[in-house]
């Protein structure tokens, strides 16, 4: 929302700016480029491995090593923002050049990928989404903002709200899973947590919603691949999560690398102007993904860098992240009339607006070294990271083995049980080696003795095996698509070896995505999906395994029985004309089930819940549904009650289930609660063949339960007056 005083100051400043200075504001330089930052070769290669930079950027950095070339650009007013500058003092040093040594003293913005923590690493987003708890998501965002802002960061390239229905795609790790509503709520909570309601606060971070749009629908689950879908599906299933995050007040949006039905998002006017600006009224800043403008040449849309710059700016892109296309060509494009001065001014205004909103013209030096040191890895932050991990881990199987009794002799198996740095997952901010606590650390801290299982020795004599399996952080995240989601041969062999011992086995699965856990189901008596759980991995896992915490998390992404089920694995699939059945000629596989191994919304507890007395009625506003949930076990717990609906007869095929609402409810042993949901009429709507938004009269099925598969049903004859 525009503030008159800020708009006035933008206008005044713009009137003084030269064409070169305007173009300089559009250029974001890779702050981590070596030279002023003395990055070592190893640090650069780590950034490539972590996916924080591309290999191309890594090569460029190495070739420019030790040249302070970008500081001269900064003094000349050719840089408007940085990414990846780390440290309050480094940022203040660059800021001082911008504010005190350039002609107009326009301050810089520093952006960084604070995706699930800055130094205190929280569970990866896909894990945290399984808490189904917006308040938690907001609190961990606040924690991230307190740490990152103290370290000189002004904007985070987060929240990522790409609906991800294909676990072959490595970036599902950064999402809130396969459902549009959950991704939208996740994004909204993160925006509020990062920004607060006062961006001028020194501990506020501007949020950047990404990747706009539908990046998670990459064909084949292969990163950066094409996205092609009907406008109806785009509007119904992929656009809503970005809309919710933008309308939560996010001040920046990052278009995605992919094309959308043939037009790369970086040059997609329909997205960046018609939807984002005109339909949603967004007045923040758009910023390209890294090098994405230049990559429109690869897409086959731009003839050269100048053409890419022209198309991106005219489509509604404000900032060019590191490609240099804007810096190199916008001046001549404006002089040649291929980009209007008005269009350029619009982009510069959007950038200046965010700088004013952040208060950077008033106080450009928002932090210092001692504030930075005081803000990170505080006991409160570590406690929150542990809480988030406890609430994110999903109990997938428990044949009564868990919770473990104290005093059991433990055999600790699987390399990942001893690994600290694998616990942080992809996009782990400014994580420093050793920051995370492993399972081994957890046991050591509690003084619980264990014997390590090694390949070349007989199995130790113990009462129970803890077996860590899954994927390393580098196998997850950007540019980490997998053609197979099966467990590794080593993991399967280890599980079998442990099972053959006849001793009970707990499998603890570390991963940034759903995996095919069939062998774990066969060999383990209990399975805990720990994801990449962050700083307090080990302690949180033991909190659950020893019963100090009753697991409550539920899956936000379906787990495949076989990789070949992708990408049709997701819960909100359609029925088809020949739904899978015993008859040959039905929609199924010869060599795999059609059902997921673990369905959307699934998760076990150390207690049990009983659902009874479902009801549903039409109301003025939509549908009111109720159900009674009772804790029929011996322990208190938190149950995530999920309310789905189905429109069985419509003008286009509709999903067999669609999440309409949910509630996380605390129940003491024996306690019952009547849970009510109000589904707004609009939630029932969809687009017909002519893109008219329609809501049908007729039967609406309501399904409520503890996951998408195990529900009670009530029907409503929905008749609009
Ligand atoms: C990366 C990612 C994007 C990230 C940006 C800056 O390539 O696609 O999510 O924010 O570059 O690191």
Short mmCIF file of N, CA and C and ligand atoms in Angstrom, two decimals, residues 28 51-54 57 83-84 112-113 115 156-158 160 171 174 210-211 215 223-224 254 257 288-291 321 427 478, ligand 1:
data_model
loop_
_atom_site.label_atom_id
_atom_site.label_comp_id
_atom_site.label_asym_id
_atom_site.label_seq_id
_atom_site.Cartn_x
_atom_site.Cartn_y
_atom_site.Cartn_z
N UNK A 28 21.36 -6.08 -9.58
CA UNK A 28 21.75 -6.73 -8.32
C UNK A 28 23.01 -7.54 -8.57
N UNK A 51 24.05 -25.31 -3.50
CA UNK A 51 23.01 -24.79 -4.39
C UNK A 51 22.75 -23.32 -4.18
N UNK A 52 23.57 -22.68 -3.34
CA UNK A 52 23.35 -21.24 -3.12
C UNK A 52 23.78 -20.45 -4.35
N UNK A 53 24.72 -20.99 -5.10
CA UNK A 53 25.09 -20.36 -6.37
C UNK A 53 25.15 -21.46 -7.42
N UNK A 54 25.00 -21.04 -8.69
CA UNK A 54 25.11 -22.04 -9.76
C UNK A 54 26.58 -22.28 -10.07
N UNK A 57 27.96 -19.31 -11.79
CA UNK A 57 28.36 -18.20 -10.90
C UNK A 57 29.67 -18.53 -10.21
N UNK A 83 23.20 -9.64 -3.46
CA UNK A 83 22.70 -10.85 -2.81
C UNK A 83 23.88 -11.54 -2.16
N UNK A 84 23.58 -12.19 -1.02
CA UNK A 84 24.58 -13.03 -0.34
C UNK A 84 25.71 -12.27 0.33
N UNK A 112 19.19 -12.32 0.75
CA UNK A 112 19.84 -13.59 1.09
C UNK A 112 18.78 -14.67 1.18
N UNK A 113 19.18 -15.90 0.89
CA UNK A 113 18.22 -17.01 0.96
C UNK A 113 18.06 -17.51 2.39
N UNK A 115 15.87 -19.42 4.13
CA UNK A 115 14.74 -20.27 3.74
C UNK A 115 14.14 -21.00 4.94
N UNK A 156 14.76 -11.42 2.40
CA UNK A 156 14.99 -12.86 2.21
C UNK A 156 14.26 -13.33 0.96
N UNK A 157 14.91 -14.25 0.23
CA UNK A 157 14.25 -14.82 -0.95
C UNK A 157 13.39 -15.99 -0.48
N UNK A 158 12.38 -15.63 0.24
CA UNK A 158 11.48 -16.59 0.89
C UNK A 158 10.22 -15.83 1.28
N UNK A 160 9.06 -19.61 -0.32
CA UNK A 160 8.79 -20.37 -1.54
C UNK A 160 7.47 -21.09 -1.35
N UNK A 171 13.28 -29.57 -5.29
CA UNK A 171 12.88 -28.36 -4.54
C UNK A 171 11.57 -28.54 -3.80
N UNK A 174 11.72 -27.36 -0.33
CA UNK A 174 11.56 -25.95 0.06
C UNK A 174 10.10 -25.54 0.15
N UNK A 210 8.27 -16.62 -3.90
CA UNK A 210 8.83 -17.27 -5.09
C UNK A 210 8.30 -18.69 -5.18
N UNK A 211 8.47 -19.36 -6.36
CA UNK A 211 8.95 -18.81 -7.61
C UNK A 211 7.74 -18.66 -8.52
N UNK A 215 6.46 -23.30 -10.56
CA UNK A 215 7.78 -23.93 -10.76
C UNK A 215 7.74 -25.40 -10.34
N UNK A 223 14.22 -30.36 -12.70
CA UNK A 223 14.32 -28.94 -12.37
C UNK A 223 14.51 -28.11 -13.63
N UNK A 224 13.90 -26.93 -13.61
CA UNK A 224 14.00 -25.94 -14.69
C UNK A 224 13.25 -26.37 -15.95
N UNK A 254 9.60 -13.07 -6.83
CA UNK A 254 10.62 -13.57 -7.75
C UNK A 254 9.99 -14.50 -8.78
N UNK A 257 12.25 -19.77 -12.87
CA UNK A 257 13.11 -20.07 -14.01
C UNK A 257 12.34 -20.61 -15.20
N UNK A 288 14.42 -10.87 -10.55
CA UNK A 288 14.58 -12.12 -11.31
C UNK A 288 15.27 -13.16 -10.46
N UNK A 289 15.17 -14.41 -10.88
CA UNK A 289 16.00 -15.42 -10.26
C UNK A 289 17.42 -15.25 -10.83
N UNK A 290 18.36 -15.97 -10.22
CA UNK A 290 19.78 -15.75 -10.56
C UNK A 290 20.03 -16.01 -12.05
N UNK A 291 20.48 -14.99 -12.73
CA UNK A 291 20.87 -15.10 -14.13
C UNK A 291 19.70 -15.41 -15.07
N UNK A 321 18.82 -10.03 -11.21
CA UNK A 321 19.75 -10.66 -10.28
C UNK A 321 20.91 -11.24 -11.07
N UNK A 427 19.62 -25.29 1.25
CA UNK A 427 19.38 -23.88 1.52
C UNK A 427 19.46 -23.58 3.03
N UNK A 478 17.71 -27.41 -4.99
CA UNK A 478 17.80 -26.96 -6.39
C UNK A 478 18.74 -27.85 -7.19
C1 LIG B 1 18.64 -19.65 -6.97
C2 LIG B 1 17.22 -20.06 -6.67
C3 LIG B 1 16.42 -19.00 -5.93
C4 LIG B 1 17.35 -18.20 -5.03
C5 LIG B 1 18.30 -17.43 -5.93
C6 LIG B 1 19.31 -16.61 -5.12
O1 LIG B 1 19.03 -20.11 -8.23
O2 LIG B 1 16.41 -20.51 -7.75
O3 LIG B 1 15.39 -19.69 -5.20
O4 LIG B 1 16.60 -17.33 -4.22
O5 LIG B 1 18.99 -18.28 -6.83
O6 LIG B 1 20.17 -17.46 -4.43
#
